[in-house]
PDB file of C-alpha atoms in Angstrom:
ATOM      1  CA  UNK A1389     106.655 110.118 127.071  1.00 69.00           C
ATOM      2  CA  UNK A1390     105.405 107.695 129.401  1.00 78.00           C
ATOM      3  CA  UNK A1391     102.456 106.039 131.209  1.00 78.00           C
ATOM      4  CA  UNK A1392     102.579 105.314 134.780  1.00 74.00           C
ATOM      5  CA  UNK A1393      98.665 104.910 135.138  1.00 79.00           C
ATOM      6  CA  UNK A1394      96.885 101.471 135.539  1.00 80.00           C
ATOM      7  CA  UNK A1395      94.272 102.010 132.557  1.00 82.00           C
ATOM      8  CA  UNK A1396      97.041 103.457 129.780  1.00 85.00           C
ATOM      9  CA  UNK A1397      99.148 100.818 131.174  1.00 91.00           C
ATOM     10  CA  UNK A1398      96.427  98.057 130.291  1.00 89.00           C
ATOM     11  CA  UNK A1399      97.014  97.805 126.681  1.00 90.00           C
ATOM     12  CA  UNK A1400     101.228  97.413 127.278  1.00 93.00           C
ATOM     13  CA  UNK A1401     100.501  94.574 129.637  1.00 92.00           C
ATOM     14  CA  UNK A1402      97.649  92.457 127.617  1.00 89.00           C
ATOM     15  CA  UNK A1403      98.463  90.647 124.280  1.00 85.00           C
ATOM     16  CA  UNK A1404      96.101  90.795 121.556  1.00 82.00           C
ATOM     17  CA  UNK A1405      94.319  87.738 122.662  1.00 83.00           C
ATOM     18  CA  UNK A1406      93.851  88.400 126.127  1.00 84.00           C
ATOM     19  CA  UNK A1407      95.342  85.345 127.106  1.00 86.00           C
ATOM     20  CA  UNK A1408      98.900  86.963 128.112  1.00 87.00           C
ATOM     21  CA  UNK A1409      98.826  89.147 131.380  1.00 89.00           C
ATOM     22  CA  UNK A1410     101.493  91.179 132.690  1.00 90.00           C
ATOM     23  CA  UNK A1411     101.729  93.678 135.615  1.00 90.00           C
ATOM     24  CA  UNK A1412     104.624  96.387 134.328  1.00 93.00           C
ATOM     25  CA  UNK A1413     103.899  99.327 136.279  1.00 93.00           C
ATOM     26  CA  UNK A1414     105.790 101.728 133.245  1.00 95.00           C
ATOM     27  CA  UNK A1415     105.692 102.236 129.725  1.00 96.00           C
ATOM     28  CA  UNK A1416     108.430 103.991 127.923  1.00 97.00           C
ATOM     29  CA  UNK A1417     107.852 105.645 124.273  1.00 97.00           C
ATOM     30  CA  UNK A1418     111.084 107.285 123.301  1.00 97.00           C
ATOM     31  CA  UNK A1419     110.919 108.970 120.052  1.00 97.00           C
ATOM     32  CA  UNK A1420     114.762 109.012 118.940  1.00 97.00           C
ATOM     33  CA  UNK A1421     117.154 106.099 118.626  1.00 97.00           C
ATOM     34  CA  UNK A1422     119.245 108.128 121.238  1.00 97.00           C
ATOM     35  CA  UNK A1423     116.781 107.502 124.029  1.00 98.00           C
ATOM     36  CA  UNK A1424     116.374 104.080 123.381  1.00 98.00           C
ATOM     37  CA  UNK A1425     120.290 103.765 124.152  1.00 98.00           C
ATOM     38  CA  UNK A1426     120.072 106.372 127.310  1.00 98.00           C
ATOM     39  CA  UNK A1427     117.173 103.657 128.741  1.00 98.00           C
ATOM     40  CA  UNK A1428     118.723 100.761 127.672  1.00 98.00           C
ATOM     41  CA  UNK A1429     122.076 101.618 129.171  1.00 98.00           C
ATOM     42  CA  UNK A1430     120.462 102.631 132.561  1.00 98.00           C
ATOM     43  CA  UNK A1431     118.234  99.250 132.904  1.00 97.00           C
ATOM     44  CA  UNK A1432     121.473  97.677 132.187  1.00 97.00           C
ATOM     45  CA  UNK A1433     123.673  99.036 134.814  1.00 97.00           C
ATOM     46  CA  UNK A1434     120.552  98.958 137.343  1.00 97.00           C
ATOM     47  CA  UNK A1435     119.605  95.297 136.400  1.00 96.00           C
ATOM     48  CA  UNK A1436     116.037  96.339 135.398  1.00 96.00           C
ATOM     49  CA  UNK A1437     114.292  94.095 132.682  1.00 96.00           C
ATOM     50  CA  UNK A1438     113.583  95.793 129.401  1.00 97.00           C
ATOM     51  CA  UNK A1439     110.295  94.370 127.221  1.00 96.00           C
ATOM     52  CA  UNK A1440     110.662  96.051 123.581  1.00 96.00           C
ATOM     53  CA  UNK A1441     107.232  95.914 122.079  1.00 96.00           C
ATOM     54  CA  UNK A1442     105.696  96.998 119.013  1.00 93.00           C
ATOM     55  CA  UNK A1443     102.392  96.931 117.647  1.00 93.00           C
ATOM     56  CA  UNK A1444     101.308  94.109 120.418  1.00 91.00           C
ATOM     57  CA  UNK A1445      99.610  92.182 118.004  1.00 90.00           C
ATOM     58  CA  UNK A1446     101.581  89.169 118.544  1.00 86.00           C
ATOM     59  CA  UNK A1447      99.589  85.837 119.021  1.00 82.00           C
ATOM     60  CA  UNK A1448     101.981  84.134 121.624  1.00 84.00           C
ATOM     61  CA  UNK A1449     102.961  86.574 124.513  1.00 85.00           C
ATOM     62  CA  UNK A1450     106.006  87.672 123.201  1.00 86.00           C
ATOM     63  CA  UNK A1451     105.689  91.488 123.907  1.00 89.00           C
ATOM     64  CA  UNK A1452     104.107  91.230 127.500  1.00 91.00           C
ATOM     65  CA  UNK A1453     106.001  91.786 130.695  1.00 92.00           C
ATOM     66  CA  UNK A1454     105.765  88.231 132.820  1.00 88.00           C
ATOM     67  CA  UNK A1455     106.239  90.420 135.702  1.00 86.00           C
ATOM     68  CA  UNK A1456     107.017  94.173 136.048  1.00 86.00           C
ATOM     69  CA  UNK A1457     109.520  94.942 133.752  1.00 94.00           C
ATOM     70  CA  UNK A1458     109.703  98.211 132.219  1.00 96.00           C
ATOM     71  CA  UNK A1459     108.212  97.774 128.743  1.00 96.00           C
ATOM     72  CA  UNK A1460     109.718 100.145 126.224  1.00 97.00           C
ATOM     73  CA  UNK A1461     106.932 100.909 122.715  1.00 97.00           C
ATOM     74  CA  UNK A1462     108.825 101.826 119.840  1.00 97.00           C
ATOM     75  CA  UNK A1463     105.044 103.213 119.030  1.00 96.00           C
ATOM     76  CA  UNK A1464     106.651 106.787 118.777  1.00 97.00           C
ATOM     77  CA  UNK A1465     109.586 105.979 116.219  1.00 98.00           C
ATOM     78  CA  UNK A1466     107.548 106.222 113.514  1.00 97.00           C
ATOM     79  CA  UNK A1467     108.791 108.875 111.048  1.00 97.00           C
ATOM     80  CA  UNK A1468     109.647 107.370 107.243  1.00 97.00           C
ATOM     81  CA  UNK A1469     113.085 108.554 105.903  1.00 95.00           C
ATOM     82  CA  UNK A1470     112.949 108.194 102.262  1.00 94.00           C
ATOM     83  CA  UNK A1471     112.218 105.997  99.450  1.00 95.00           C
ATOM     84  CA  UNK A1472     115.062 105.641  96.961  1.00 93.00           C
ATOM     85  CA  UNK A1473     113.620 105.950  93.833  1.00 91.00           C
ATOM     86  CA  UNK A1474     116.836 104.683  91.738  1.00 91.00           C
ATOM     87  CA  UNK A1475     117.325 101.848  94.248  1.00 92.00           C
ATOM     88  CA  UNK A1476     114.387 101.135  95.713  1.00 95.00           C
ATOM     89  CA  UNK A1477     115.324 101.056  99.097  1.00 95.00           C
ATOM     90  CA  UNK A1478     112.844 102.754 101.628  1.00 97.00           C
ATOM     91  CA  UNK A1479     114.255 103.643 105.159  1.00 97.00           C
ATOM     92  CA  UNK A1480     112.268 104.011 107.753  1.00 97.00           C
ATOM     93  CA  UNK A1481     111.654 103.977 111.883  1.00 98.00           C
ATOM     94  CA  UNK A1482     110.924 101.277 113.684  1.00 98.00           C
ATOM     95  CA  UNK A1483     107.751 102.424 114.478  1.00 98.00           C
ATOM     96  CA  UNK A1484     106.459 102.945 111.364  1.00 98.00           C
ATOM     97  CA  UNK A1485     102.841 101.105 110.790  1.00 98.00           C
ATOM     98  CA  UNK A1486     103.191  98.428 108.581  1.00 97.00           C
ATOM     99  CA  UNK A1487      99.871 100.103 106.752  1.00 97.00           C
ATOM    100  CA  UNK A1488     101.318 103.521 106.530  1.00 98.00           C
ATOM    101  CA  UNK A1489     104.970 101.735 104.304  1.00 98.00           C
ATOM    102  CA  UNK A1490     102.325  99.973 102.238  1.00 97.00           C
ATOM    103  CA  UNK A1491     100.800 103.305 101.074  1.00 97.00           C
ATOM    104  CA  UNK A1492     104.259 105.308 101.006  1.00 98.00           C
ATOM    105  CA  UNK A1493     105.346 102.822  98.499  1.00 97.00           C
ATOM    106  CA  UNK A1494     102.540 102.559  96.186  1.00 97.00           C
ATOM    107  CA  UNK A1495     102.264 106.269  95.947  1.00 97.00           C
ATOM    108  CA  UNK A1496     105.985 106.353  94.838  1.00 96.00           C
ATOM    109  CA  UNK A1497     105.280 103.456  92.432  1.00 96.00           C
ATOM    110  CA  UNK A1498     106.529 100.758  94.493  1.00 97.00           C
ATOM    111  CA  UNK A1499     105.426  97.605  96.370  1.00 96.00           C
ATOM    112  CA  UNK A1500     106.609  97.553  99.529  1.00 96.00           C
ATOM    113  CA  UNK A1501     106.993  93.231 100.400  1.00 96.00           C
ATOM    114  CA  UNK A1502     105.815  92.450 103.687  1.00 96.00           C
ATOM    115  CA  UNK A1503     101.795  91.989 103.419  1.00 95.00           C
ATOM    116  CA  UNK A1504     100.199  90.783 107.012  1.00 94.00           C
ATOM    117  CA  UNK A1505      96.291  90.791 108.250  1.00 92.00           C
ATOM    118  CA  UNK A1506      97.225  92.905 110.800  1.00 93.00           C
ATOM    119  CA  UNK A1507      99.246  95.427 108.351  1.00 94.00           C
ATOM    120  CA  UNK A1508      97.017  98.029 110.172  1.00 95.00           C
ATOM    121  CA  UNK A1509      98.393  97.937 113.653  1.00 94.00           C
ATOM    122  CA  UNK A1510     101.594  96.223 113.563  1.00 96.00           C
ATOM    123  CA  UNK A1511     104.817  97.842 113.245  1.00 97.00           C
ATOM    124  CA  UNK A1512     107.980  97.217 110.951  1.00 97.00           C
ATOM    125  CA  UNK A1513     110.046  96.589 113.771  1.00 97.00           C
ATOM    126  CA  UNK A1514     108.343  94.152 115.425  1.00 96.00           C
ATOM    127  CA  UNK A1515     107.889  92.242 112.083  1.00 97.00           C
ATOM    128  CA  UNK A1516     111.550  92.286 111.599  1.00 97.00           C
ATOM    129  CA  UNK A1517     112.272  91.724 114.823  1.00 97.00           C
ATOM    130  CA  UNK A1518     109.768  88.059 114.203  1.00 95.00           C
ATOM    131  CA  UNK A1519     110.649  87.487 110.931  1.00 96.00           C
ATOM    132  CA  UNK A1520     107.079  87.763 109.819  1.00 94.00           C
ATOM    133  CA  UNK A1521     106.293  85.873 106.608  1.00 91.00           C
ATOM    134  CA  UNK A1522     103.010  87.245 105.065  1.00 88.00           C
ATOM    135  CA  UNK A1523     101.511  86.823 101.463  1.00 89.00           C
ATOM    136  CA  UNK A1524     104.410  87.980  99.639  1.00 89.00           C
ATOM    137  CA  UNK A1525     106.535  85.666 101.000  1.00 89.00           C
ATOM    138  CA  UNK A1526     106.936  82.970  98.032  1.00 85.00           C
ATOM    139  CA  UNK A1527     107.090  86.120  95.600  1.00 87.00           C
ATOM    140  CA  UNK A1528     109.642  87.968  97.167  1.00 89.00           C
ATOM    141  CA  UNK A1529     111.392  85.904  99.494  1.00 90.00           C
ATOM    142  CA  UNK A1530     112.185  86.550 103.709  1.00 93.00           C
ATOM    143  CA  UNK A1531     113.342  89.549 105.054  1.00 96.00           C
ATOM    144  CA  UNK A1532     116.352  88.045 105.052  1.00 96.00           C
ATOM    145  CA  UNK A1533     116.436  88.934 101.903  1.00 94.00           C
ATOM    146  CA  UNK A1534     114.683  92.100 101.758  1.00 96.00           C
ATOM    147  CA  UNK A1535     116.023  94.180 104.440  1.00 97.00           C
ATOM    148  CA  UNK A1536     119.689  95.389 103.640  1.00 96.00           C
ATOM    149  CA  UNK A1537     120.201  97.596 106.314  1.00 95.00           C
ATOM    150  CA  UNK A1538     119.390  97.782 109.801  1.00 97.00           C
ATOM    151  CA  UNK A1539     119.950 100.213 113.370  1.00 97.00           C
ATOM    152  CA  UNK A1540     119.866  98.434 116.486  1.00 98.00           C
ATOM    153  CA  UNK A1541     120.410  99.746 119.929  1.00 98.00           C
ATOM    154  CA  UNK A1542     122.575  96.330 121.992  1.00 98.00           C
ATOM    155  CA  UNK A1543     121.450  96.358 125.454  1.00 97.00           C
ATOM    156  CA  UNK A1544     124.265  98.289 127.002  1.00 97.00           C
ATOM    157  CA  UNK A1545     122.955 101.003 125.252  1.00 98.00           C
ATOM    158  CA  UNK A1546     125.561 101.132 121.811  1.00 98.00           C
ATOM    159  CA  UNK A1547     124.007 102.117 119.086  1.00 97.00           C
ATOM    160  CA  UNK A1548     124.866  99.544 115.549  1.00 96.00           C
ATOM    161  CA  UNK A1549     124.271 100.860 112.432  1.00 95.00           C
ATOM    162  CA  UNK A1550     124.591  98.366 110.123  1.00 94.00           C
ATOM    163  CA  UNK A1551     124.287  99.169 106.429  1.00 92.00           C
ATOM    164  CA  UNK A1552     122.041 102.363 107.458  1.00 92.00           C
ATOM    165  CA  UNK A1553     122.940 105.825 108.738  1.00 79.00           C
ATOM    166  CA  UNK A1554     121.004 108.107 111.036  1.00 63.00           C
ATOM    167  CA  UNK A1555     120.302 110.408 108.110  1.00 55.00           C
ATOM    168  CA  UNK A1556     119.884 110.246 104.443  1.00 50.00           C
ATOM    169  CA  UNK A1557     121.496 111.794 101.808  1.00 52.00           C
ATOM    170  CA  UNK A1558     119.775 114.799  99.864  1.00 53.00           C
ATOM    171  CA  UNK A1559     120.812 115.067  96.424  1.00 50.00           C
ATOM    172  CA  UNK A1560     119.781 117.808  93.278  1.00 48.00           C
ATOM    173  CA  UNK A1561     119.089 116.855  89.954  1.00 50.00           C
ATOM    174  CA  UNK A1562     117.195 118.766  87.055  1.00 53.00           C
ATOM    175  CA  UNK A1563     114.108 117.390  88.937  1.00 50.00           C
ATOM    176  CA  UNK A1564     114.637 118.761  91.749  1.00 50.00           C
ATOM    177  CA  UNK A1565     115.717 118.053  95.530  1.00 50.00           C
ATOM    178  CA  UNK A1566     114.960 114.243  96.650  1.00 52.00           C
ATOM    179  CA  UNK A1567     116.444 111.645  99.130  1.00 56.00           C
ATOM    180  CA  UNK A1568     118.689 109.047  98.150  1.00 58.00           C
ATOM    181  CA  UNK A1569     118.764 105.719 101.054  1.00 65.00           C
ATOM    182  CA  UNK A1570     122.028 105.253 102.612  1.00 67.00           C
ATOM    183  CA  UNK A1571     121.797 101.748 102.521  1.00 79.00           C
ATOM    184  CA  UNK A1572     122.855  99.705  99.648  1.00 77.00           C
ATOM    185  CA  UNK A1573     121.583  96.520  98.181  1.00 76.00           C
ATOM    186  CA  UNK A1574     124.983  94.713  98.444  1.00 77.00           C
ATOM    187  CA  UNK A1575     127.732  95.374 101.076  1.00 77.00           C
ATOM    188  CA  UNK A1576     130.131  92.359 101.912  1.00 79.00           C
ATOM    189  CA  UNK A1577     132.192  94.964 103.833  1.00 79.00           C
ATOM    190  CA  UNK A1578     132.885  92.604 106.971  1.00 84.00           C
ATOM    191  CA  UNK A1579     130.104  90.278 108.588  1.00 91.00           C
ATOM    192  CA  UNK A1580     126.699  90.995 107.673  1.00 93.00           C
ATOM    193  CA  UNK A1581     125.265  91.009 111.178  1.00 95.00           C
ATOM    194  CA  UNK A1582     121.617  92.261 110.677  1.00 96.00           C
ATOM    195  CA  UNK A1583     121.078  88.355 110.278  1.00 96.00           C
ATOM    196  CA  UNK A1584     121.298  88.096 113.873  1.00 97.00           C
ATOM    197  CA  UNK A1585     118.825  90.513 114.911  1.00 98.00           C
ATOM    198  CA  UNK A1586     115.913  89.936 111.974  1.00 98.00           C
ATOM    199  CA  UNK A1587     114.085  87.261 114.358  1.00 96.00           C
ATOM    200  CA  UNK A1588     115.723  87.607 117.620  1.00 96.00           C
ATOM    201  CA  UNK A1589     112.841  89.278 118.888  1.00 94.00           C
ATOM    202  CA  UNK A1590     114.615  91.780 120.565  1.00 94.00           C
ATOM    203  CA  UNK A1591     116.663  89.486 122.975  1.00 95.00           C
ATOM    204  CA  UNK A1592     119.791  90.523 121.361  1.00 97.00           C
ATOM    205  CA  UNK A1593     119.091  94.117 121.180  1.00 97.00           C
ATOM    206  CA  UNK A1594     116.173  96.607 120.069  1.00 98.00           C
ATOM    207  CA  UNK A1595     116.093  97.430 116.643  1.00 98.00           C
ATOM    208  CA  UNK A1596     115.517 101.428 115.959  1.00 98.00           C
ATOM    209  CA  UNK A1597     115.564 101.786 112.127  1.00 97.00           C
ATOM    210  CA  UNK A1598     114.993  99.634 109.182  1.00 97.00           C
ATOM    211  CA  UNK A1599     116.098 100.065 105.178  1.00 97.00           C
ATOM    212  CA  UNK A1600     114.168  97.091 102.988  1.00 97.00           C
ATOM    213  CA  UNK A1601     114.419  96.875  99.180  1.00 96.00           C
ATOM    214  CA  UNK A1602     110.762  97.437  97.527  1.00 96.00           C
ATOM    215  CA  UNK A1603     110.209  96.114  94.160  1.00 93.00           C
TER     216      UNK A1603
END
């Protein structure tokens, strides 16, 4: 999807305090990891500047166009994968409202450990992407810590998976059918390069999917 016309456009190219103006005259909302790479490849061979944005609920301009660049919303990529219940780990979009995780976990019997005021608009992306801190930060540490696996579209358009596949694993029990995470809490298989992109804010490339550990 996409928005082309001045008053949809409005709330791409205004930060949440009104302060921040920009004058992008197109919004992009892919809704697979697969478009984000087809876009991202394009604006990279045409020289067209890319503004990844999130929930917009930033407080210093960081997700509004300083011109017209295209800005690209991840606010479609918001589908949860699973929630490991043996491990913990919950994989999810990009997309995904920080709100929504909050309430996945908890109805699974988890906590999920990123807790922000604006839980209710922001997305996990753009938190990772920031390196947001929140209440639960002395508790349960940075996501540094917490997020073991990551997808991130580089802006040529390749797709990294690191620690994290596209799809996760369905596996029967006695119980039943349910879905096991991909991701793993420890994997020292090469360089651990999710590091790079967990407050990068996008300038290194867009990130697409997230697994985090919840206690």
């Amino acid at each position: 999807p996409t928005s082309t016309n001045e008053d949809e456009l409005s709330k791409y190219n205004q930060d949440w305090t009104n302060h921040y103006q920009g004058h992008s005259q197109l919004a992009l909302r892919p809704q697979t990891t697969a478009e984000v790479s087809s876009i991202l490849s394009y604006c990279n061979k045409n020289l067209i500047g890319v503004v990844p944005q999130g929930g917009n609920t930033g407080l210093c301009g960081g997700a509004t166009p300083i011109s017209n660049e295209i800005i690209l919303s991840l606010q479609d990529m918001n589908q949860i994968n699973c929630l490991d219940e043996h491990s913990g780990i919950l994989q999810c979009d990009s997309g995904c409202i920080l709100q929504n995780l909050h309430e996945y976990a908890y109805d699974k019997g988890f906590l999920f450990p990123l807790d922000i005021g604006s839980k209710g608009t922001c997305q996990i992306g753009g938190n990772v992407s920031t390196n947001a801190g929140g209440q639960y930060f002395y508790r349960f540490g940075g996501l540094h810590g917490t997020v073991v696996g990551l997808e991130v579209v580089l802006p040529n358009g390749r797709i990294l998976q690191l620690n994290i596949d596209d799809v996760d694993v369905a596996v029967s029990s006695d119980k039943g059918v349910r879905r096991r995470s991909s991701s793993h809490r420890k994997d020292n298989t090469g360089y651990d390069l999710k590091h790079l992109f967990i407050g990068a804010e996008g300038t290194l490339g867009i990130i697409t999917k997230v697994a985090i550990a919840c206690p």
